[in-house]
Amino acid sequence: MGELPIRPSELKNKHKREQLYHKQRLEKQKAKATKRKQQAKLEEKNPELKQKRLEENVPKTIDNTKEADETITDDIEEESDEFASYFTGKTPKVLVTSSKNASSNCYDFCAELVSMFPGAQFAKRGPKHELRQVIKIAKEKEFTDLLVVNEDRKVPNGITFIHLPDGPSAYFKLTSITPGKSISNHGRVTAHNPELILNNFNTRLGHTIGRMFQALLPQVPEFQGRQIITFHNQRDFIFIRRHRYVFKDTEKVGLQELGPKFTLKLRWLQKGIYKRDGEYEWIFKPEMETSRKRFFL
């Protein structure tokens, strides 16, 4: 049997210990680089080896090891779909408003939302206008959706989505707001209907939230505008981004961010129009977070 290599921890002299550690580390790096070069040559001759390696060496992440959810489905239940009437070709008409006595920061964010959804309108909310009165007026004016932006200490911190005339209603925590003008090299927004991308809304609850976002935008995008709005769900955080794709040549395409960008997290979903004592279909509670690998959307 050959002699076992000396471990740096066995040396008492600090300088020799450091020298041995760096020497062994360098040898490991060289051996790894040599192995990679040899593997690359083999894979170049036989591409199937690379495909096999990539299939076998899938890194474990929280996303691909999350707890299984029995409500994950690819089908939409038409009987219980509250948005069925919208998908018959109805044109969305969105009303955006704020909480009472809102600050300029809240109004600025409302203006960003209005720019995102074609045909959206902003209505300034008076100090005496209760939410039930706003909902009643929105119904009479035949709006299809109502977005109410809430704030705390002059910082927007939540959005209530109400689908009209019969619901459902949802409240989202709002964080990480970056207005379009603060994004470097941002593009200029045009009046074209944007395309919509929805990612990872896989559970029954996720389908409902995804359909709620779909109902905010026209069903027929105008491709000449090259604008895209993305709702990307990752670990129950919904990242909202707006881009324009830019053709560099006949083969390459790039993305130019238009803004705004912000993050939503669902707090509750209520059946029908919002009421304080309404029936909650789903509500977040801290005790529901039993594991880092458990997600609801």
Short mmCIF file of C-alpha atoms in Angstrom, two decimals:
data_model
loop_
_atom_site.label_atom_id
_atom_site.label_comp_id
_atom_site.label_asym_id
_atom_site.label_seq_id
_atom_site.Cartn_x
_atom_site.Cartn_y
_atom_site.Cartn_z
CA MET A 1 0.00 0.00 0.00
CA GLY A 2 1.18 3.51 -0.84
CA GLU A 3 1.63 6.16 1.79
CA LEU A 4 -1.41 8.28 2.51
CA PRO A 5 -1.00 11.99 1.61
CA ILE A 6 -0.29 14.33 4.49
CA ARG A 7 -3.25 16.48 5.44
CA PRO A 8 -2.56 20.19 6.10
CA SER A 9 -4.26 19.93 9.50
CA GLU A 10 -1.53 17.49 10.64
CA LEU A 11 1.21 20.13 10.28
CA LYS A 12 1.87 22.40 13.22
CA ASN A 13 3.86 25.02 11.31
CA LYS A 14 1.42 27.60 9.96
CA HIS A 15 3.43 28.55 6.84
CA LYS A 16 4.07 24.92 5.82
CA ARG A 17 0.40 24.15 6.43
CA GLU A 18 -0.66 26.98 4.10
CA GLN A 19 1.86 25.95 1.43
CA LEU A 20 0.67 22.32 1.51
CA TYR A 21 -2.99 23.37 1.37
CA HIS A 22 -2.47 25.61 -1.70
CA LYS A 23 -0.28 22.95 -3.39
CA GLN A 24 -2.94 20.24 -2.94
CA ARG A 25 -5.70 22.60 -4.05
CA LEU A 26 -3.78 23.47 -7.24
CA GLU A 27 -3.20 19.77 -7.98
CA LYS A 28 -6.95 19.07 -7.61
CA GLN A 29 -7.81 21.93 -9.98
CA LYS A 30 -5.30 20.67 -12.57
CA ALA A 31 -6.64 17.11 -12.32
CA LYS A 32 -10.22 18.36 -12.73
CA ALA A 33 -9.27 20.50 -15.76
CA THR A 34 -7.47 17.55 -17.39
CA LYS A 35 -10.47 15.29 -16.82
CA ARG A 36 -12.81 17.92 -18.39
CA LYS A 37 -10.58 18.26 -21.47
CA GLN A 38 -10.50 14.51 -21.95
CA GLN A 39 -14.27 14.30 -21.51
CA ALA A 40 -14.82 17.16 -23.98
CA LYS A 41 -12.74 15.33 -26.63
CA LEU A 42 -14.76 12.13 -26.13
CA GLU A 43 -18.07 14.01 -26.28
CA GLU A 44 -16.98 15.81 -29.44
CA LYS A 45 -16.50 12.42 -31.12
CA ASN A 46 -19.68 10.96 -29.58
CA PRO A 47 -22.45 13.58 -28.86
CA GLU A 48 -24.58 10.90 -27.16
CA LEU A 49 -22.15 10.86 -24.23
CA LYS A 50 -22.79 14.58 -23.58
CA GLN A 51 -26.56 14.09 -23.78
CA LYS A 52 -26.34 11.17 -21.33
CA ARG A 53 -24.18 13.22 -18.91
CA LEU A 54 -26.60 16.17 -18.96
CA GLU A 55 -29.58 13.87 -18.32
CA GLU A 56 -27.87 12.16 -15.37
CA ASN A 57 -26.26 15.23 -13.75
CA VAL A 58 -29.36 17.30 -12.99
CA PRO A 59 -28.63 19.55 -9.97
CA LYS A 60 -31.11 19.37 -7.10
CA THR A 61 -32.86 22.69 -6.45
CA ILE A 62 -35.79 23.79 -4.31
CA ASP A 63 -37.86 24.12 -7.49
CA ASN A 64 -37.35 20.58 -8.79
CA THR A 65 -37.54 18.93 -5.34
CA LYS A 66 -40.65 20.77 -4.12
CA GLU A 67 -43.45 18.89 -2.38
CA ALA A 68 -46.01 17.34 -4.70
CA ASP A 69 -49.35 19.18 -4.83
CA GLU A 70 -52.44 17.09 -5.57
CA THR A 71 -54.17 20.10 -7.19
CA ILE A 72 -51.59 20.41 -10.01
CA THR A 73 -53.50 20.17 -13.27
CA ASP A 74 -53.25 21.09 -16.95
CA ASP A 75 -57.01 21.36 -17.42
CA ILE A 76 -59.31 24.27 -16.62
CA GLU A 77 -62.62 23.29 -15.04
CA GLU A 78 -65.17 25.14 -17.18
CA GLU A 79 -68.00 24.69 -14.65
CA SER A 80 -66.14 26.60 -11.92
CA ASP A 81 -64.29 29.07 -14.18
CA GLU A 82 -65.27 32.61 -13.13
CA PHE A 83 -63.52 34.06 -16.20
CA ALA A 84 -65.36 32.02 -18.85
CA SER A 85 -67.42 35.03 -20.03
CA TYR A 86 -64.25 37.08 -20.66
CA PHE A 87 -62.72 34.45 -22.94
CA THR A 88 -65.66 34.65 -25.36
CA GLY A 89 -63.96 37.70 -26.92
CA LYS A 90 -64.87 40.41 -24.39
CA THR A 91 -62.58 43.46 -24.46
CA PRO A 92 -61.06 44.21 -21.02
CA LYS A 93 -61.72 47.58 -19.45
CA VAL A 94 -59.52 48.14 -16.39
CA LEU A 95 -60.01 50.78 -13.71
CA VAL A 96 -57.00 51.67 -11.54
CA THR A 97 -57.42 53.59 -8.30
CA SER A 98 -55.59 54.09 -5.00
CA SER A 99 -56.25 54.11 -1.29
CA LYS A 100 -57.67 57.26 0.30
CA ASN A 101 -55.40 60.32 0.55
CA ALA A 102 -52.68 58.63 -1.47
CA SER A 103 -49.18 60.05 -1.88
CA SER A 104 -47.47 61.03 -5.13
CA ASN A 105 -45.51 57.73 -5.05
CA CYS A 106 -48.79 55.82 -5.15
CA TYR A 107 -50.11 57.94 -8.05
CA ASP A 108 -46.87 57.39 -9.97
CA PHE A 109 -47.20 53.63 -9.60
CA CYS A 110 -50.86 53.79 -10.66
CA ALA A 111 -49.74 55.64 -13.82
CA GLU A 112 -47.27 52.80 -14.53
CA LEU A 113 -50.09 50.25 -14.20
CA VAL A 114 -52.32 52.25 -16.55
CA SER A 115 -49.54 52.22 -19.15
CA MET A 116 -49.27 48.40 -18.89
CA PHE A 117 -52.89 47.50 -19.64
CA PRO A 118 -54.42 48.81 -22.90
CA GLY A 119 -57.61 50.77 -22.34
CA ALA A 120 -56.98 51.13 -18.60
CA GLN A 121 -58.16 54.30 -16.84
CA PHE A 122 -57.17 55.96 -13.58
CA ALA A 123 -59.72 57.43 -11.18
CA LYS A 124 -58.59 59.52 -8.23
CA ARG A 125 -60.26 58.31 -5.06
CA GLY A 126 -61.72 60.92 -2.77
CA PRO A 127 -61.43 60.81 1.05
CA LYS A 128 -65.13 59.89 1.37
CA HIS A 129 -65.21 57.17 -1.29
CA GLU A 130 -65.55 53.76 0.32
CA LEU A 131 -64.42 50.69 -1.63
CA ARG A 132 -68.00 49.40 -2.01
CA GLN A 133 -68.95 52.72 -3.66
CA VAL A 134 -65.96 52.48 -6.03
CA ILE A 135 -66.98 48.90 -6.97
CA LYS A 136 -70.59 50.01 -7.60
CA ILE A 137 -69.48 52.89 -9.89
CA ALA A 138 -67.04 50.59 -11.74
CA LYS A 139 -69.88 48.11 -12.38
CA GLU A 140 -72.18 50.86 -13.67
CA LYS A 141 -69.44 52.09 -16.03
CA GLU A 142 -69.02 48.47 -17.27
CA PHE A 143 -65.40 48.02 -16.20
CA THR A 144 -64.23 44.40 -16.28
CA ASP A 145 -61.52 44.73 -13.60
CA LEU A 146 -60.68 47.01 -10.69
CA LEU A 147 -57.15 47.42 -9.31
CA VAL A 148 -56.77 49.18 -5.96
CA VAL A 149 -53.21 50.16 -4.98
CA ASN A 150 -52.61 50.37 -1.22
CA GLU A 151 -49.70 52.08 0.48
CA ASP A 152 -48.00 52.29 3.85
CA ARG A 153 -45.92 55.31 4.90
CA LYS A 154 -46.15 56.70 1.35
CA VAL A 155 -44.78 53.49 -0.20
CA PRO A 156 -47.08 51.27 -2.32
CA ASN A 157 -47.24 47.89 -0.56
CA GLY A 158 -50.26 46.00 -1.93
CA ILE A 159 -52.73 45.60 -4.82
CA THR A 160 -56.31 44.35 -4.61
CA PHE A 161 -57.53 42.76 -7.87
CA ILE A 162 -61.32 42.62 -8.27
CA HIS A 163 -62.76 40.96 -11.38
CA LEU A 164 -66.11 42.53 -12.28
CA PRO A 165 -69.01 42.05 -12.14
CA ASP A 166 -69.00 38.81 -10.11
CA GLY A 167 -65.44 38.30 -8.85
CA PRO A 168 -63.21 36.68 -7.73
CA SER A 169 -61.09 39.11 -5.71
CA ALA A 170 -57.46 38.74 -4.63
CA TYR A 171 -54.98 40.71 -2.54
CA PHE A 172 -51.26 40.69 -3.31
CA LYS A 173 -48.35 42.01 -1.28
CA LEU A 174 -46.35 44.42 -3.47
CA THR A 175 -42.54 44.72 -3.24
CA SER A 176 -39.40 45.57 -5.25
CA ILE A 177 -40.92 48.33 -7.38
CA THR A 178 -38.68 49.84 -10.05
CA PRO A 179 -40.35 52.45 -12.29
CA GLY A 180 -39.57 52.42 -15.99
CA LYS A 181 -37.65 55.71 -15.88
CA SER A 182 -35.20 54.22 -13.32
CA ILE A 183 -34.23 51.30 -15.58
CA SER A 184 -31.07 51.99 -17.57
CA ASN A 185 -31.47 51.90 -21.35
CA HIS A 186 -35.22 51.41 -21.00
CA GLY A 187 -37.38 51.53 -24.10
CA ARG A 188 -40.32 53.71 -24.96
CA VAL A 189 -43.81 52.25 -24.54
CA THR A 190 -46.18 52.25 -27.52
CA ALA A 191 -49.97 51.88 -27.61
CA HIS A 192 -49.88 48.37 -29.15
CA ASN A 193 -51.57 45.46 -27.37
CA PRO A 194 -48.78 43.44 -25.71
CA GLU A 195 -48.24 39.70 -25.80
CA LEU A 196 -48.67 37.82 -22.50
CA ILE A 197 -46.41 35.16 -20.97
CA LEU A 198 -47.56 33.22 -17.89
CA ASN A 199 -44.99 30.90 -16.27
CA ASN A 200 -45.44 28.18 -13.62
CA PHE A 201 -49.07 28.70 -12.59
CA ASN A 202 -49.61 24.94 -12.23
CA THR A 203 -51.99 24.29 -9.32
CA ARG A 204 -55.73 24.88 -9.26
CA LEU A 205 -55.12 28.08 -7.27
CA GLY A 206 -52.37 29.04 -9.73
CA HIS A 207 -54.75 28.56 -12.67
CA THR A 208 -57.25 30.97 -11.09
CA ILE A 209 -54.57 33.62 -10.51
CA GLY A 210 -53.20 33.13 -14.03
CA ARG A 211 -56.67 33.56 -15.54
CA MET A 212 -57.12 36.72 -13.46
CA PHE A 213 -53.96 38.18 -15.03
CA GLN A 214 -55.07 37.05 -18.50
CA ALA A 215 -58.35 38.93 -18.09
CA LEU A 216 -56.46 42.24 -17.78
CA LEU A 217 -55.13 42.14 -21.35
CA PRO A 218 -56.75 41.96 -24.82
CA GLN A 219 -56.88 38.45 -26.24
CA VAL A 220 -55.43 39.51 -29.59
CA PRO A 221 -51.88 40.95 -29.28
CA GLU A 222 -50.51 43.36 -31.87
CA PHE A 223 -47.23 41.72 -32.86
CA GLN A 224 -45.92 44.77 -34.71
CA GLY A 225 -45.48 46.47 -31.30
CA ARG A 226 -43.12 43.64 -30.16
CA GLN A 227 -44.12 44.23 -26.53
CA ILE A 228 -44.37 41.42 -23.97
CA ILE A 229 -45.67 41.39 -20.40
CA THR A 230 -44.43 38.45 -18.32
CA PHE A 231 -45.96 37.10 -15.10
CA HIS A 232 -43.34 34.63 -13.86
CA ASN A 233 -44.17 32.58 -10.75
CA GLN A 234 -41.18 31.24 -8.83
CA ARG A 235 -41.66 29.83 -5.34
CA ASP A 236 -44.99 31.74 -5.04
CA PHE A 237 -43.34 35.09 -5.84
CA ILE A 238 -44.78 36.55 -9.04
CA PHE A 239 -42.25 38.65 -10.96
CA ILE A 240 -43.82 41.13 -13.42
CA ARG A 241 -41.67 42.42 -16.28
CA ARG A 242 -42.34 44.24 -19.55
CA HIS A 243 -39.97 43.98 -22.52
CA ARG A 244 -39.71 44.68 -26.21
CA TYR A 245 -37.88 42.19 -28.39
CA VAL A 246 -35.40 43.79 -30.77
CA PHE A 247 -34.25 42.02 -33.94
CA LYS A 248 -30.48 42.53 -34.33
CA ASP A 249 -30.32 40.59 -37.60
CA THR A 250 -32.08 37.67 -39.28
CA GLU A 251 -30.77 35.21 -36.68
CA LYS A 252 -30.32 37.09 -33.39
CA VAL A 253 -32.92 38.79 -31.21
CA GLY A 254 -32.48 40.77 -28.00
CA LEU A 255 -34.72 42.12 -25.24
CA GLN A 256 -35.10 45.74 -24.20
CA GLU A 257 -36.75 46.33 -20.84
CA LEU A 258 -39.57 48.87 -20.80
CA GLY A 259 -40.60 48.75 -17.14
CA PRO A 260 -42.00 48.94 -14.61
CA LYS A 261 -40.87 45.87 -12.75
CA PHE A 262 -42.26 44.69 -9.44
CA THR A 263 -43.03 41.55 -7.41
CA LEU A 264 -46.36 40.24 -6.10
CA LYS A 265 -47.13 37.61 -3.45
CA LEU A 266 -50.66 36.31 -3.01
CA ARG A 267 -52.14 36.84 0.46
CA TRP A 268 -55.77 35.83 -0.09
CA LEU A 269 -58.31 34.90 -2.74
CA GLN A 270 -61.98 35.59 -2.12
CA LYS A 271 -65.02 34.29 -3.97
CA GLY A 272 -67.17 36.95 -5.61
CA ILE A 273 -66.79 40.71 -5.13
CA TYR A 274 -64.64 41.76 -2.18
CA LYS A 275 -66.42 42.04 1.19
CA ARG A 276 -64.89 42.26 4.62
CA ASP A 277 -66.96 39.28 5.78
CA GLY A 278 -66.81 37.51 2.41
CA GLU A 279 -66.02 33.84 1.77
CA TYR A 280 -62.31 33.21 1.35
CA GLU A 281 -61.32 30.56 -1.15
CA TRP A 282 -57.69 30.67 0.03
CA ILE A 283 -55.91 32.73 2.66
CA PHE A 284 -52.24 32.68 3.63
CA LYS A 285 -51.34 31.89 7.24
CA PRO A 286 -47.78 31.62 8.65
CA GLU A 287 -48.44 28.10 9.95
CA MET A 288 -48.96 26.95 6.34
CA GLU A 289 -45.21 27.28 5.73
CA THR A 290 -44.36 23.83 7.06
CA SER A 291 -41.46 23.38 4.63
CA ARG A 292 -39.20 25.44 2.36
CA LYS A 293 -40.28 23.13 -0.45
CA ARG A 294 -44.01 23.70 -0.17
CA PHE A 295 -45.61 26.11 -2.67
CA PHE A 296 -49.22 26.93 -3.49
CA LEU A 297 -49.24 28.38 -7.03
#
